């Protein structure tokens, strides 16, 4: 199995990607934003997508979309072909697309909306946190993508505040702050530990 950054040579997979996304949504009975082969081809050609291939056979796909003048990027359209599910491929693809997002857009917040438990688990492991829609991009173009979802009426009724999907966000700034906080806590802990040890040994040696 190889995971590569997609390009024009992968255009022939656009149809099977669309079909697999649509078929899977039907089976799950959930809503999904519909994608056309032309739309997928755009994603394949702009260096912002990862495709997984088993020899020549399509196995999985995911792409990056940029919103709000690069303030946000979304990792969207994750799909693993039914023949390759349950072996950690989605996790590997999401890991690669996350790395690519961090490399190309280091200051952007990375987000996704999903109804899928598997995706929530993977995102959580990558450091995403669940958030309300108010924390996500307000770029109308992103939300337009939901128009083809069967639950779009809910999103409209709630004035885009909530829907059946859960929003998840990776905020690099917050991660940096958390890292510093952890470093400070571990320094304080080490200092406290050495004071206690010193006091304890003093008592023992008396
Ligand atoms: C969801 C999907 C991408 C998972 O692909 P996969 O390669 O089978 O997933 P992985 O093997 O990498 O599993 C990743 C994690 O999700 C869990 N998982 C996988 N499928 C699951 C499911 N249907 N329900 C709950 N958890 C699931 C795995 O146990 C694993 O968790 P762990 O790390 O705690 O062990 C795949 O089933 C798919 O393409 N489904 C249809 C499209 C879809 O739902 N896309 C997401 C739209 S937002």
PDB file of N, CA, C and O in Angstrom, residues 65-73 104-109 139:
ATOM      1  N   UNK A  65      -8.868  21.523   2.340  1.00  0.00           N
ATOM      2  CA  UNK A  65      -9.491  22.720   1.761  1.00  0.00           C
ATOM      3  C   UNK A  65      -9.112  23.917   2.617  1.00  0.00           C
ATOM      4  O   UNK A  65      -9.025  23.804   3.846  1.00  0.00           O
ATOM      5  N   UNK A  66      -8.906  25.043   1.953  1.00  0.00           N
ATOM      6  CA  UNK A  66      -8.451  26.243   2.654  1.00  0.00           C
ATOM      7  C   UNK A  66      -9.607  27.224   2.759  1.00  0.00           C
ATOM      8  O   UNK A  66     -10.296  27.485   1.771  1.00  0.00           O
ATOM      9  N   UNK A  67      -9.812  27.771   3.973  1.00  0.00           N
ATOM     10  CA  UNK A  67     -10.946  28.668   4.201  1.00  0.00           C
ATOM     11  C   UNK A  67     -10.498  29.919   4.942  1.00  0.00           C
ATOM     12  O   UNK A  67      -9.506  29.877   5.671  1.00  0.00           O
ATOM     13  N   UNK A  68     -11.299  30.980   4.785  1.00  0.00           N
ATOM     14  CA  UNK A  68     -11.063  32.221   5.538  1.00  0.00           C
ATOM     15  C   UNK A  68      -9.644  32.728   5.366  1.00  0.00           C
ATOM     16  O   UNK A  68      -8.985  33.042   6.356  1.00  0.00           O
ATOM     17  N   UNK A  69      -9.182  32.828   4.127  1.00  0.00           N
ATOM     18  CA  UNK A  69      -7.828  33.346   3.814  1.00  0.00           C
ATOM     19  C   UNK A  69      -6.745  32.623   4.615  1.00  0.00           C
ATOM     20  O   UNK A  69      -5.906  33.259   5.275  1.00  0.00           O
ATOM     21  N   UNK A  70      -6.793  31.310   4.596  1.00  0.00           N
ATOM     22  CA  UNK A  70      -5.779  30.444   5.233  1.00  0.00           C
ATOM     23  C   UNK A  70      -5.800  30.495   6.755  1.00  0.00           C
ATOM     24  O   UNK A  70      -4.865  30.037   7.409  1.00  0.00           O
ATOM     25  N   UNK A  71      -6.851  31.095   7.340  1.00  0.00           N
ATOM     26  CA  UNK A  71      -6.945  31.050   8.813  1.00  0.00           C
ATOM     27  C   UNK A  71      -7.355  29.648   9.253  1.00  0.00           C
ATOM     28  O   UNK A  71      -7.023  29.192  10.333  1.00  0.00           O
ATOM     29  N   UNK A  72      -8.108  28.988   8.376  1.00  0.00           N
ATOM     30  CA  UNK A  72      -8.572  27.634   8.661  1.00  0.00           C
ATOM     31  C   UNK A  72      -8.268  26.720   7.484  1.00  0.00           C
ATOM     32  O   UNK A  72      -8.331  27.151   6.335  1.00  0.00           O
ATOM     33  N   UNK A  73      -7.964  25.453   7.788  1.00  0.00           N
ATOM     34  CA  UNK A  73      -8.014  24.437   6.741  1.00  0.00           C
ATOM     35  C   UNK A  73      -8.853  23.273   7.257  1.00  0.00           C
ATOM     36  O   UNK A  73      -8.871  22.999   8.459  1.00  0.00           O
ATOM     37  N   UNK A 104       2.151  22.822   5.045  1.00  0.00           N
ATOM     38  CA  UNK A 104       1.777  23.845   4.066  1.00  0.00           C
ATOM     39  C   UNK A 104       1.094  25.051   4.700  1.00  0.00           C
ATOM     40  O   UNK A 104       1.192  26.154   4.176  1.00  0.00           O
ATOM     41  N   UNK A 105       0.383  24.826   5.804  1.00  0.00           N
ATOM     42  CA  UNK A 105      -0.365  25.920   6.441  1.00  0.00           C
ATOM     43  C   UNK A 105      -0.105  25.899   7.949  1.00  0.00           C
ATOM     44  O   UNK A 105      -1.002  25.602   8.748  1.00  0.00           O
ATOM     45  N   UNK A 106       1.153  26.198   8.352  1.00  0.00           N
ATOM     46  CA  UNK A 106       1.525  26.002   9.770  1.00  0.00           C
ATOM     47  C   UNK A 106       0.721  26.853  10.757  1.00  0.00           C
ATOM     48  O   UNK A 106       0.605  26.483  11.920  1.00  0.00           O
ATOM     49  N   UNK A 107       0.179  27.990  10.287  1.00  0.00           N
ATOM     50  CA  UNK A 107      -0.546  28.849  11.234  1.00  0.00           C
ATOM     51  C   UNK A 107      -2.052  28.624  11.232  1.00  0.00           C
ATOM     52  O   UNK A 107      -2.775  29.237  12.016  1.00  0.00           O
ATOM     53  N   UNK A 108      -2.516  27.780  10.334  1.00  0.00           N
ATOM     54  CA  UNK A 108      -3.972  27.587  10.213  1.00  0.00           C
ATOM     55  C   UNK A 108      -4.504  26.646  11.291  1.00  0.00           C
ATOM     56  O   UNK A 108      -3.813  25.733  11.739  1.00  0.00           O
ATOM     57  N   UNK A 109      -5.745  26.929  11.706  1.00  0.00           N
ATOM     58  CA  UNK A 109      -6.453  25.977  12.564  1.00  0.00           C
ATOM     59  C   UNK A 109      -7.008  24.894  11.646  1.00  0.00           C
ATOM     60  O   UNK A 109      -7.523  25.205  10.572  1.00  0.00           O
ATOM     61  N   UNK A 139     -16.551  31.177   6.845  1.00  0.00           N
ATOM     62  CA  UNK A 139     -16.503  31.330   5.390  1.00  0.00           C
ATOM     63  C   UNK A 139     -17.755  30.681   4.771  1.00  0.00           C
ATOM     64  O   UNK A 139     -17.951  29.465   4.882  1.00  0.00           O
TER      65      UNK A 139
END
